[in-house]
Amino acid sequence: MTESLRCRLVRYLEELTDEEFKKFKLYLEDSSPREGFLRVPRGQIKKADNTDVAELMVRHYGECEAWDVALMIWEKMGLRELWEQAKREDPQIGKCGDIVFPMDSFLEQIPIIVKKKRTYRNRIIEKFQLMRDRNSCPGEYENLHHRFTQLLLLQEYRYREQKEHELLASGREHAEIMENQGQLIEVAALFDPYEKTGVHPQIVVLQGAAGIGKTTLARKVMLDWAEGNLYQDKFHYVFYLSCREMNHLREKKTKFADLITNDWPSLEDPMTEILSQPEKLLFVIDGLDELKFSCDEHSFDLCKHWNQRQPVPILLSSLLRKTMLPESSLLITTRLTALGKCDFLFENPRHVEILGFSEEDRWKYFCNFFGDEDKAQQAFSLIVNNETLFTMCFVPLMCWIICTCLKQQMRRKKDLKQSSKTTTTLYMCYLSSLVTPGGRSCPVQHHRGLCRMAAEGIWEGKILFDEDDLRRHGLEASDVSAFLDMHIFQRDTDSENCYSFIHLSFQEFFAAMFYALEEEKEISDSPTPPIPGVKDLLEKCRDSATSFVALTVHFLFGFLNADNRKRLEEIFRCKISQEIKIDLLQWIQAGIEQQHRDSSLRNDLLEIFSHLYETQNEEFVTSAIAHFSEISLNIYSKLHFLVSVFCIKFCHNLESIHLNIERRYRRKVGEIHFHSELCLSCSLSKCQLTASCCQLLSSLLKNHRSLIYLDLSMNFLGDEGMKVICEVLKNKNCNIQDLRLSRCHFSNACCKNLSSALKAHGRMKYLDLSENNLQDIGMNLLCEALGNPDCNLQELKLSQCHLTAACCQDLSTCIKNQSLIHLDASGNVLHDCGMKLLCEALRHPSCNLQKLMLSLCHLTDSCCQDVSSVLKSNQSLTHLDLGCNNLHNHGVKLLCEALEYQHCNLQTLELWNCQLSAASCYALSSVLKKNQSLTHLNLGANPLRNNGVKVLCEALGNQNCKLQELK
């Protein structure tokens, strides 16, 4: 049977990958049949599978024409082997009747717009596939694909206080966002419909902090579309509009069609046809926050048609407000802080926040940067354990700066830890790496002019500076050549006459230097307008509604560090003012006073601590906060924990501390507090602390003799963390009496150190080691200290520590210690034989145990005779928990015999889930009528049924019953 062309076409289409099939349909949409044939409707092509596409092509073109179209498309897609195979399979292919259509003549049938579109795509690829590294030499470029690392995108609009600069504030929430990735979104899905409504968003706002990668991502979208890898079914054309470039054109009157074809003259002819399908157009508007004109001033002058000649601000406003080309789609990038100023322009936008790099992607970035995995591993290992650096690396720009510094430090064999302790120190390290011995230096007045211009730009929201700006600050284009050579200042890519700092944070760094420099008398004949003073700067920083000066202030504190000040003065041959120290100290103290008056400003204190940490100046920090008697903080990350511990060390008069560890949905999981009588209690449970955090905490613990309570439960401390804790316990200044370390991932390997520390310490009264894998061997080591007569331990918790009956002999020595009054060994497989050993110790005359917890210890009724003997002889035991053990009715009957004994002092008995039935209630009822000490009884999770409860109720009505609580 001869195969039809229709079936053959299906067979060949099935050989295409999903991506190739998408491209095939894209080419098919743009192809045009010969005169007399119908065009395949685009709406039908979009949802068609292989069979449907073949059917549509044959129906609209005929078999012969359909095959020729397929051949042409496969050739244009570069599928040479498939194309040659198809041509070899049937020599008649390519002919329709007696007329032969050579491929070249067939291509001439394609409309001009398709050729123009192909040219446009190629131009886009040429423009966007190469990127210039910030410190590369002239003519050196990187391939965007090689350097690009995937960014995390969160599909959410998060309202938050923006007191801190974005660069610092974003790290606060990064760890918690990583835990909840349910709302992350891929670039390819940015314009997909909403799950709840099914509506496609027309406007997507990509928002993110400075340096987070907004422009790089926008350029990657352009490149991926041009290469046929993104939005092929959604958009026929994607246009890139740089808001920086719009600034240069703000005085110009033009048509929107001319505006978008400015760089692409090849599109001028078919523009009418292109813009006639606005639903197939995407406009990428990059850097909306950088506009020097407002888009809300022209609401009454908006134009509706793309062919009207209007000023550029009106054209852009018309596009944003959907007055012009309302069916088109917009992808807008903007900084977080600017979003509130322009968000009202957009109707129902999809907000997507660029979070930066995940931990895995940071490693990928290092590999891409160094180009050699061994070198990348060497560099990455230096930061992976440095909490400050590793947190900063989620911002792509900071990752680039850190990689650059690491490269320099590794070459010079410098100590990375010291050079990257704070943000300011890291920037100093970067600046130092740019200064070459014997290189061109800048005159002091030029440096001062640059700093002044940077400060003016911060206040005016300006990041691009033209030659008029330079002259106003005593600079000429030739004067900034030294800064250009240092790669901290750059010519704008869109205009040779405009300049900018390589990143906003560097502008803020130089603005901070403007305020830190010693003042000089104005010698210019035409002085520049005055810039707000340092007091204005500090006051603006305190205003929670703004954040544009926060990092500038942060750098000012960093300049108080002696090493930073010295390096600054050496690099720029300038003199840092000593008066700035007084201003900053007064501002800090005023902020502290304000925080004390208003407890709702708790986060302000964390910001104050962050500034103080930046100084690394012990004298300054002590002057600022030595008088503190109370501290209350919300901790958002390990970095904030580090900052807080650093500052608390210098609070010598503390009486009370509250540290609330904030997680997603503001869940309180840790707390530190003092008692009024100056005994410090510290709880940091569930804080995701590690052994390295213990090292930081140890300095705080050693400096406070008043500390008696420490809770580090549910942290990943491990045996290394226990070593640090043991060092603290051995310190002569340590007065910890209550230590809680449940679920800290300890093993029996740490027990020797702990035993030694407990012997040396001698003041421990409460110890919780629950849910650690101590095992019997670990218990044996601990009991060397805990069973010692000099041990003053009163409470010991060992639930779920993987103990067996073999350790009960060691536990017995602890029970015989006169000081121990509370033992919790629940959740360990002790069995009846282990219980027998414990009962022997409980009957010992020196035993003073009052509370014994043995739930879920695999006990049976066989051990109840021994327990009964204990209840008769031990006068101190008042609380016994035997819950979740298979005691059955017979075991409880034995216990009840002892409970009726007149000298039995037991007050609380836990028998929950002990396989009891109604039959056990008769013995228990008798106890309730006679026992004068039992006040609490737990019979929960037992099938007592109505009959059993009725028997108990009769006893409860007896006048001799002293029971207060029945579960």
PDB file of N, CA, C and O in Angstrom, residues 10 44 47-57 59:
ATOM      1  N   VAL A  10       3.064  13.456   8.497  1.00  0.00           N
ATOM      2  CA  VAL A  10       2.887  13.176   9.927  1.00  0.00           C
ATOM      3  C   VAL A  10       4.110  12.443  10.475  1.00  0.00           C
ATOM      4  O   VAL A  10       4.626  12.762  11.555  1.00  0.00           O
ATOM      5  N   GLN A  44      -5.647  28.049  14.716  1.00  0.00           N
ATOM      6  CA  GLN A  44      -5.723  26.587  14.623  1.00  0.00           C
ATOM      7  C   GLN A  44      -4.345  25.949  14.744  1.00  0.00           C
ATOM      8  O   GLN A  44      -4.208  24.849  15.274  1.00  0.00           O
ATOM      9  N   LYS A  47      -2.732  25.285  18.706  1.00  0.00           N
ATOM     10  CA  LYS A  47      -3.071  24.148  19.562  1.00  0.00           C
ATOM     11  C   LYS A  47      -2.963  22.806  18.842  1.00  0.00           C
ATOM     12  O   LYS A  47      -3.257  21.764  19.427  1.00  0.00           O
ATOM     13  N   ALA A  48      -2.508  22.825  17.599  1.00  0.00           N
ATOM     14  CA  ALA A  48      -2.501  21.605  16.797  1.00  0.00           C
ATOM     15  C   ALA A  48      -1.338  20.689  17.161  1.00  0.00           C
ATOM     16  O   ALA A  48      -0.236  21.155  17.452  1.00  0.00           O
ATOM     17  N   ASP A  49      -1.588  19.366  17.140  1.00  0.00           N
ATOM     18  CA  ASP A  49      -0.504  18.394  17.315  1.00  0.00           C
ATOM     19  C   ASP A  49       0.029  18.011  15.938  1.00  0.00           C
ATOM     20  O   ASP A  49      -0.315  18.630  14.929  1.00  0.00           O
ATOM     21  N   ASN A  50       0.894  16.974  15.878  1.00  0.00           N
ATOM     22  CA  ASN A  50       1.538  16.599  14.609  1.00  0.00           C
ATOM     23  C   ASN A  50       0.511  16.262  13.525  1.00  0.00           C
ATOM     24  O   ASN A  50       0.595  16.750  12.392  1.00  0.00           O
ATOM     25  N   THR A  51      -0.452  15.424  13.900  1.00  0.00           N
ATOM     26  CA  THR A  51      -1.458  14.998  12.924  1.00  0.00           C
ATOM     27  C   THR A  51      -2.304  16.181  12.473  1.00  0.00           C
ATOM     28  O   THR A  51      -2.615  16.330  11.286  1.00  0.00           O
ATOM     29  N   ASP A  52      -2.687  17.029  13.446  1.00  0.00           N
ATOM     30  CA  ASP A  52      -3.521  18.183  13.107  1.00  0.00           C
ATOM     31  C   ASP A  52      -2.796  19.127  12.153  1.00  0.00           C
ATOM     32  O   ASP A  52      -3.406  19.670  11.214  1.00  0.00           O
ATOM     33  N   VAL A  53      -1.497  19.359  12.404  1.00  0.00           N
ATOM     34  CA  VAL A  53      -0.724  20.266  11.552  1.00  0.00           C
ATOM     35  C   VAL A  53      -0.670  19.734  10.118  1.00  0.00           C
ATOM     36  O   VAL A  53      -0.857  20.482   9.146  1.00  0.00           O
ATOM     37  N   ALA A  54      -0.394  18.439   9.996  1.00  0.00           N
ATOM     38  CA  ALA A  54      -0.355  17.839   8.652  1.00  0.00           C
ATOM     39  C   ALA A  54      -1.708  17.981   7.959  1.00  0.00           C
ATOM     40  O   ALA A  54      -1.780  18.304   6.759  1.00  0.00           O
ATOM     41  N   GLU A  55      -2.785  17.727   8.698  1.00  0.00           N
ATOM     42  CA  GLU A  55      -4.133  17.828   8.132  1.00  0.00           C
ATOM     43  C   GLU A  55      -4.428  19.260   7.679  1.00  0.00           C
ATOM     44  O   GLU A  55      -4.961  19.483   6.581  1.00  0.00           O
ATOM     45  N   LEU A  56      -4.049  20.244   8.530  1.00  0.00           N
ATOM     46  CA  LEU A  56      -4.284  21.641   8.190  1.00  0.00           C
ATOM     47  C   LEU A  56      -3.507  22.061   6.946  1.00  0.00           C
ATOM     48  O   LEU A  56      -4.025  22.767   6.070  1.00  0.00           O
ATOM     49  N   MET A  57      -2.244  21.611   6.866  1.00  0.00           N
ATOM     50  CA  MET A  57      -1.405  21.993   5.725  1.00  0.00           C
ATOM     51  C   MET A  57      -1.955  21.419   4.420  1.00  0.00           C
ATOM     52  O   MET A  57      -2.017  22.113   3.396  1.00  0.00           O
ATOM     53  N   ARG A  59      -5.047  20.470   3.829  1.00  0.00           N
ATOM     54  CA  ARG A  59      -6.353  21.050   3.544  1.00  0.00           C
ATOM     55  C   ARG A  59      -6.225  22.434   2.903  1.00  0.00           C
ATOM     56  O   ARG A  59      -6.975  22.774   1.991  1.00  0.00           O
TER      57      ARG A  59
END
